[in-house]
PDB file of C-alpha atoms in Angstrom:
ATOM      1  CA  UNK L   1     -70.998-289.065 -40.350  1.00 49.00           C
ATOM      2  CA  UNK L   2     -68.104-288.270 -42.664  1.00 49.00           C
ATOM      3  CA  UNK L   3     -68.167-287.138 -46.301  1.00 52.00           C
ATOM      4  CA  UNK L   4     -65.327-287.702 -48.699  1.00 51.00           C
ATOM      5  CA  UNK L   5     -64.957-288.657 -52.325  1.00 59.00           C
ATOM      6  CA  UNK L   6     -62.758-291.701 -51.721  1.00 74.00           C
ATOM      7  CA  UNK L   7     -61.348-291.767 -48.256  1.00 81.00           C
ATOM      8  CA  UNK L   8     -60.561-289.645 -45.192  1.00 85.00           C
ATOM      9  CA  UNK L   9     -58.441-289.893 -42.064  1.00 91.00           C
ATOM     10  CA  UNK L  10     -60.026-289.021 -38.782  1.00 90.00           C
ATOM     11  CA  UNK L  11     -59.085-289.529 -35.148  1.00 91.00           C
ATOM     12  CA  UNK L  12     -61.110-290.986 -32.224  1.00 90.00           C
ATOM     13  CA  UNK L  13     -60.138-289.302 -28.933  1.00 92.00           C
ATOM     14  CA  UNK L  14     -60.488-291.562 -25.837  1.00 91.00           C
ATOM     15  CA  UNK L  15     -60.216-290.086 -22.365  1.00 91.00           C
ATOM     16  CA  UNK L  16     -59.452-291.751 -19.085  1.00 90.00           C
ATOM     17  CA  UNK L  17     -60.460-289.595 -16.058  1.00 89.00           C
ATOM     18  CA  UNK L  18     -59.711-292.429 -13.580  1.00 87.00           C
ATOM     19  CA  UNK L  19     -56.629-292.908 -11.556  1.00 90.00           C
ATOM     20  CA  UNK L  20     -55.647-296.241 -13.053  1.00 90.00           C
ATOM     21  CA  UNK L  21     -54.461-297.032 -16.678  1.00 92.00           C
ATOM     22  CA  UNK L  22     -57.080-298.691 -18.853  1.00 92.00           C
ATOM     23  CA  UNK L  23     -56.611-301.194 -21.722  1.00 93.00           C
ATOM     24  CA  UNK L  24     -59.366-301.165 -24.311  1.00 92.00           C
ATOM     25  CA  UNK L  25     -60.323-303.380 -27.254  1.00 92.00           C
ATOM     26  CA  UNK L  26     -61.540-301.356 -30.180  1.00 93.00           C
ATOM     27  CA  UNK L  27     -63.884-302.411 -32.937  1.00 92.00           C
ATOM     28  CA  UNK L  28     -65.695-300.456 -35.605  1.00 92.00           C
ATOM     29  CA  UNK L  29     -68.865-300.701 -37.536  1.00 90.00           C
ATOM     30  CA  UNK L  30     -69.943-298.713 -40.693  1.00 87.00           C
ATOM     31  CA  UNK L  31     -72.780-298.092 -43.050  1.00 82.00           C
ATOM     32  CA  UNK L  32     -73.034-300.186 -46.175  1.00 85.00           C
ATOM     33  CA  UNK L  33     -70.605-298.910 -48.829  1.00 82.00           C
ATOM     34  CA  UNK L  34     -67.943-297.833 -46.373  1.00 85.00           C
ATOM     35  CA  UNK L  35     -64.865-299.528 -44.690  1.00 90.00           C
ATOM     36  CA  UNK L  36     -63.405-298.385 -41.418  1.00 91.00           C
ATOM     37  CA  UNK L  37     -59.786-299.275 -40.574  1.00 91.00           C
ATOM     38  CA  UNK L  38     -58.481-298.755 -37.016  1.00 90.00           C
ATOM     39  CA  UNK L  39     -54.792-298.223 -36.269  1.00 83.00           C
ATOM     40  CA  UNK L  40     -54.835-301.247 -33.998  1.00 82.00           C
ATOM     41  CA  UNK L  41     -57.237-303.359 -31.969  1.00 89.00           C
ATOM     42  CA  UNK L  42     -55.952-302.465 -28.587  1.00 93.00           C
ATOM     43  CA  UNK L  43     -55.138-299.272 -26.868  1.00 93.00           C
ATOM     44  CA  UNK L  44     -53.835-298.374 -23.467  1.00 94.00           C
ATOM     45  CA  UNK L  45     -54.947-295.071 -21.937  1.00 94.00           C
ATOM     46  CA  UNK L  46     -52.879-293.750 -19.004  1.00 96.00           C
ATOM     47  CA  UNK L  47     -54.589-292.348 -15.988  1.00 94.00           C
ATOM     48  CA  UNK L  48     -55.974-288.770 -16.354  1.00 95.00           C
ATOM     49  CA  UNK L  49     -54.936-288.657 -20.099  1.00 96.00           C
ATOM     50  CA  UNK L  50     -56.379-288.869 -23.534  1.00 95.00           C
ATOM     51  CA  UNK L  51     -55.261-290.813 -26.485  1.00 95.00           C
ATOM     52  CA  UNK L  52     -55.952-290.228 -30.192  1.00 94.00           C
ATOM     53  CA  UNK L  53     -56.539-293.359 -32.294  1.00 93.00           C
ATOM     54  CA  UNK L  54     -56.098-292.771 -36.043  1.00 93.00           C
ATOM     55  CA  UNK L  55     -58.957-294.169 -38.218  1.00 92.00           C
ATOM     56  CA  UNK L  56     -59.059-294.422 -42.033  1.00 92.00           C
ATOM     57  CA  UNK L  57     -62.486-294.231 -43.689  1.00 89.00           C
ATOM     58  CA  UNK L  58     -62.874-295.563 -47.233  1.00 87.00           C
ATOM     59  CA  UNK L  59     -65.935-295.247 -49.542  1.00 83.00           C
ATOM     60  CA  UNK L  60     -66.133-298.440 -51.499  1.00 80.00           C
ATOM     61  CA  UNK L  61     -68.142-297.036 -54.415  1.00 73.00           C
ATOM     62  CA  UNK L  62     -67.546-293.223 -54.577  1.00 66.00           C
ATOM     63  CA  UNK L  63     -70.139-291.110 -56.041  1.00 63.00           C
ATOM     64  CA  UNK L  64     -68.595-288.462 -58.179  1.00 62.00           C
ATOM     65  CA  UNK L  65     -71.696-286.673 -59.508  1.00 60.00           C
ATOM     66  CA  UNK L  66     -75.089-285.836 -57.932  1.00 62.00           C
ATOM     67  CA  UNK L  67     -75.812-285.211 -54.318  1.00 63.00           C
ATOM     68  CA  UNK L  68     -73.479-286.245 -51.596  1.00 66.00           C
ATOM     69  CA  UNK L  69     -74.173-289.322 -49.572  1.00 67.00           C
ATOM     70  CA  UNK L  70     -73.477-289.302 -45.929  1.00 73.00           C
ATOM     71  CA  UNK L  71     -72.386-292.575 -44.259  1.00 77.00           C
ATOM     72  CA  UNK L  72     -72.167-293.115 -40.564  1.00 83.00           C
ATOM     73  CA  UNK L  73     -69.714-295.155 -38.640  1.00 87.00           C
ATOM     74  CA  UNK L  74     -69.130-296.066 -35.068  1.00 89.00           C
ATOM     75  CA  UNK L  75     -66.211-297.156 -32.821  1.00 89.00           C
ATOM     76  CA  UNK L  76     -66.750-299.386 -29.786  1.00 89.00           C
ATOM     77  CA  UNK L  77     -64.223-299.531 -26.920  1.00 88.00           C
ATOM     78  CA  UNK L  78     -64.543-302.537 -24.502  1.00 88.00           C
ATOM     79  CA  UNK L  79     -62.633-302.781 -21.268  1.00 87.00           C
ATOM     80  CA  UNK L  80     -63.083-303.834 -17.684  1.00 82.00           C
ATOM     81  CA  UNK L  81     -65.773-301.214 -17.305  1.00 72.00           C
ATOM     82  CA  UNK L  82     -68.927-301.027 -19.369  1.00 60.00           C
ATOM     83  CA  UNK L  83     -68.393-300.526 -23.171  1.00 58.00           C
ATOM     84  CA  UNK L  84     -68.359-297.037 -24.644  1.00 61.00           C
ATOM     85  CA  UNK L  85     -69.513-296.196 -28.196  1.00 61.00           C
ATOM     86  CA  UNK L  86     -68.984-293.040 -30.307  1.00 60.00           C
ATOM     87  CA  UNK L  87     -70.505-292.371 -33.677  1.00 65.00           C
ATOM     88  CA  UNK L  88     -69.126-290.267 -36.476  1.00 59.00           C
TER      89      UNK L  88
END
């Protein structure tokens, strides 16, 4: 989850513990009322390395008064191996 009035920048960290570089296709999903923008649809992760992928979260209808709503999002990485998903 992420809370923000209008928008927030976060980073998704992808690790490759293998001995070969990995190319991944990224996609994102979010709860109703939120937009997730990835900094690219593809990422290449070198062997034994991590890569930070910037993500921009935008609340479509900000709530300025009252209790704070929490909205969830997830990022899916697909490659030659089985897909991996992380939720925020």
